[in-house]
PDB file of C-alpha atoms and ligand atoms in Angstrom:
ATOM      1  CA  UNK A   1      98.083 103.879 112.010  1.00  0.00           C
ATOM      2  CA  UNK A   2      98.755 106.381 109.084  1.00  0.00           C
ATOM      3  CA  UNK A   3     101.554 106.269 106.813  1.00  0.00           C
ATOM      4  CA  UNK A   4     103.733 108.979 107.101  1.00  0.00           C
ATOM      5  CA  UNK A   5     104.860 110.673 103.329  1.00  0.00           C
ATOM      6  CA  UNK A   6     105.392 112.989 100.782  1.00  0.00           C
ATOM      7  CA  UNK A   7     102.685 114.329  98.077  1.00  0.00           C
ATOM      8  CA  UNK A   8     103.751 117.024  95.119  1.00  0.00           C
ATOM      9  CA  UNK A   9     102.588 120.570  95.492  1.00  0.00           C
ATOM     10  CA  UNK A  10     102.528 120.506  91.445  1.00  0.00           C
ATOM     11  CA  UNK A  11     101.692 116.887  89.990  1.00  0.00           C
ATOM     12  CA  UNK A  12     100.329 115.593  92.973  1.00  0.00           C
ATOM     13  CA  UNK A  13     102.387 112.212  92.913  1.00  0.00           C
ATOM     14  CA  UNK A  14     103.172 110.160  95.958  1.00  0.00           C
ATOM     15  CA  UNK A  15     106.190 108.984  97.070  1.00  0.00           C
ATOM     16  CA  UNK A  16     106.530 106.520 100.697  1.00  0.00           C
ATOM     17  CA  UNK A  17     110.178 107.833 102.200  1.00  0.00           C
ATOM     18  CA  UNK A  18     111.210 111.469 103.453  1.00  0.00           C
ATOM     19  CA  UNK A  19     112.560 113.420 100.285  1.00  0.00           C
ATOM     20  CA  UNK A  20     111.550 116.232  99.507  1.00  0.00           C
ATOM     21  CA  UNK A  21     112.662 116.189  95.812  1.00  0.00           C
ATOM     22  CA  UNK A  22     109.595 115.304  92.861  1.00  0.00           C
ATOM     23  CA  UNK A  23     111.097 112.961  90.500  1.00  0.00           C
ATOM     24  CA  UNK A  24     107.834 113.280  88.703  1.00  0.00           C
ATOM     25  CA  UNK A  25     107.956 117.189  88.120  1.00  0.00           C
ATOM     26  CA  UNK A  26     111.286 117.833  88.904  1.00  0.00           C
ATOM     27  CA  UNK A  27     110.724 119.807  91.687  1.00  0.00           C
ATOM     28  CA  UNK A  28     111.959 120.581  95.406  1.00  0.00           C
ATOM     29  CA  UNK A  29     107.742 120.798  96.265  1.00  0.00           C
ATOM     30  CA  UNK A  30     107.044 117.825  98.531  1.00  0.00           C
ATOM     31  CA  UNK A  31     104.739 118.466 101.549  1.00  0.00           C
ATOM     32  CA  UNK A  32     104.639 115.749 104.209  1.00  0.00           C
ATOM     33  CA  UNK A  33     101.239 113.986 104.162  1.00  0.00           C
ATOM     34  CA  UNK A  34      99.346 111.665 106.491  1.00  0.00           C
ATOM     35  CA  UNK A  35      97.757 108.724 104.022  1.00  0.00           C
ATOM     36  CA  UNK A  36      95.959 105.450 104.828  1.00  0.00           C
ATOM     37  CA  UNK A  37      97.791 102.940 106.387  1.00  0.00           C
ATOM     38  CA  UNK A  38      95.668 100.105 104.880  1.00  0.00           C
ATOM     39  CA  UNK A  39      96.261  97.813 102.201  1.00  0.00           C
ATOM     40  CA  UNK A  40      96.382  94.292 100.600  1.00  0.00           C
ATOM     41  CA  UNK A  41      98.836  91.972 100.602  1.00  0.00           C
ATOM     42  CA  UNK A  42     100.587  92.106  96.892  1.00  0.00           C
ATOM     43  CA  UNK A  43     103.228  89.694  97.327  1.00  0.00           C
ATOM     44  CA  UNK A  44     105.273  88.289 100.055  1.00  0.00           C
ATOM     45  CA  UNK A  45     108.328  86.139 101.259  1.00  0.00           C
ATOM     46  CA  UNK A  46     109.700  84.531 103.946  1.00  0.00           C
ATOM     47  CA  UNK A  47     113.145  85.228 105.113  1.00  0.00           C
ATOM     48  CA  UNK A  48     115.573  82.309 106.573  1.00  0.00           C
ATOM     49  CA  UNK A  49     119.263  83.440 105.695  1.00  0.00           C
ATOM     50  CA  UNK A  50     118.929  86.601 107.133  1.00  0.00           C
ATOM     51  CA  UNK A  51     121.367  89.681 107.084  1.00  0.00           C
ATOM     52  CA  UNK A  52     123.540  89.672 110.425  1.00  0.00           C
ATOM     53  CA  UNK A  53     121.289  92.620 112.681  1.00  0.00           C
ATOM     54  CA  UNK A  54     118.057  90.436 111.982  1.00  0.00           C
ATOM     55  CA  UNK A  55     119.419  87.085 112.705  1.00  0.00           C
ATOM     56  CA  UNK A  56     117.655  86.684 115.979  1.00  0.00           C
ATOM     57  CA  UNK A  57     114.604  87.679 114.253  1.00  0.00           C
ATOM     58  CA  UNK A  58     114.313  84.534 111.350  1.00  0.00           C
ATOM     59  CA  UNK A  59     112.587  83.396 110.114  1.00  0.00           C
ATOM     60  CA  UNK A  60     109.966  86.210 108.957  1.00  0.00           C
ATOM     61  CA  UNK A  61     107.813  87.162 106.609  1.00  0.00           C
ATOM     62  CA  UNK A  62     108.443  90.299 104.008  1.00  0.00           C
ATOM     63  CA  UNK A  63     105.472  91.303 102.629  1.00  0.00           C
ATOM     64  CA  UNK A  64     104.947  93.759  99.524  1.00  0.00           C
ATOM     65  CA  UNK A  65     101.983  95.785 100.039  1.00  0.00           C
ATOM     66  CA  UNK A  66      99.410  97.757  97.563  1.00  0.00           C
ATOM     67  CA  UNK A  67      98.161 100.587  99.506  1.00  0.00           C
ATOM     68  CA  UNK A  68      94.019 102.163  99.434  1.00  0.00           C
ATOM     69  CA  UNK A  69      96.109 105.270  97.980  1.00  0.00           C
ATOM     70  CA  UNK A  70      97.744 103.280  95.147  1.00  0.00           C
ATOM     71  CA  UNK A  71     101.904 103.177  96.854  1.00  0.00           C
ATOM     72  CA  UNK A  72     103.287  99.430  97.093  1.00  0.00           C
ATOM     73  CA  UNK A  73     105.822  99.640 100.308  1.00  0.00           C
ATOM     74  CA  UNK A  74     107.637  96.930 101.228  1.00  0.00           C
ATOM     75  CA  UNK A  75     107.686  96.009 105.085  1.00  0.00           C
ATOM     76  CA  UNK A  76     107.896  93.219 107.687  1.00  0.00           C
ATOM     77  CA  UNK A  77     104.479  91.044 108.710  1.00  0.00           C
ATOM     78  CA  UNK A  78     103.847  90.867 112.334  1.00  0.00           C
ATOM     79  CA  UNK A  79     100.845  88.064 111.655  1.00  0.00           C
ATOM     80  CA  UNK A  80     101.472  84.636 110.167  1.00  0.00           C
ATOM     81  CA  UNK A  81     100.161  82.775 107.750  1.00  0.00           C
ATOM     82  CA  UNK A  82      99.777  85.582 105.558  1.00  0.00           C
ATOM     83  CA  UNK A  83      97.890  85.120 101.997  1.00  0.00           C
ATOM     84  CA  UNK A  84      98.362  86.935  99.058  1.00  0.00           C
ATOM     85  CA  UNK A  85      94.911  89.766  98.950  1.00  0.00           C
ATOM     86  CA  UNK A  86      94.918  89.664 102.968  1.00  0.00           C
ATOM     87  CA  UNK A  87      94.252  93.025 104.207  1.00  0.00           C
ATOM     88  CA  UNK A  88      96.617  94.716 106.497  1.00  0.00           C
ATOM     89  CA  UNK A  89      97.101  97.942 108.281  1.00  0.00           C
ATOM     90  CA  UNK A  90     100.782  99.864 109.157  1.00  0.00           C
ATOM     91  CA  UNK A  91     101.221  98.869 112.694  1.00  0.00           C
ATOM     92  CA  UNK A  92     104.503 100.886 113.426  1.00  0.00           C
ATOM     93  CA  UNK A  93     107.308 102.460 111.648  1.00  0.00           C
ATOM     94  CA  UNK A  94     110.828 101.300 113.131  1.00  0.00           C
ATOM     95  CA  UNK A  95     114.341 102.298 112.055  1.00  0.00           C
ATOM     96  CA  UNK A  96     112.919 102.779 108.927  1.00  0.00           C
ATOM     97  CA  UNK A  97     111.094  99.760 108.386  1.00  0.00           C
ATOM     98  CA  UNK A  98     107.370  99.308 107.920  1.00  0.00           C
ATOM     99  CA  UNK A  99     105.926  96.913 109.912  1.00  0.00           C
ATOM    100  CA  UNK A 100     102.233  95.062 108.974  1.00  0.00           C
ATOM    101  CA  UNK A 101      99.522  93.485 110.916  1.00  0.00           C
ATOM    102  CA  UNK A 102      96.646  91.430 109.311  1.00  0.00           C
ATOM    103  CA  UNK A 103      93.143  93.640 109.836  1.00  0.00           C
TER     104      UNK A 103
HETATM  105 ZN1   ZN B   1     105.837 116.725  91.193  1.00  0.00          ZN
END
């Protein structure tokens, strides 16, 4: 799927969550944008001790992700193993979390 954000009216800078503030321009000109939802694997982690709501969840994988249009999000991998390079796509967005599946 596409990732939902933000792009500047003025500078044209990118930003991954919903405000509508530029810190680049210093500006209140952010227009909700529709970019690629693909990207490679930058970094990633794997989560044991996890906070209380996720419990039932570990262990998983965090993966830090450098998107086609140049963001790095950080988000939850629904695939494992996962190797640093791998290319993934946004799967779904849930309670604000990202979540990643290998392509
Ligand atoms: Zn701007």
């Amino acid at each position: 799927m596409n990732m939902p954000a933000s792009q500047c009216r003025h500078c044209g800078r990118l930003f991954h969550n919903g405000k509508s503030h530029c810190s680049g321009c210093d500006r209140d000109s952010l227009d909700p944008v529709d970019l690629s939802g693909k990207g490679n694997v930058y970094s990633y982690t794997e989560i044991y001790a996890a906070p209380k709501r996720f419990v039932q969840q570990a262990p998983y994988l965090i993966v830090l992700v450098e998107m086609e249009h140049g963001l790095r999000v950080t988000g939850r991998m629904l695939n494992r193993p996962v190797q640093i390079g791998e290319r993934v796509e946004l799967h779904k967005v849930e309670d604000h979390c990202y979540y990643f599946a290998a392509l």
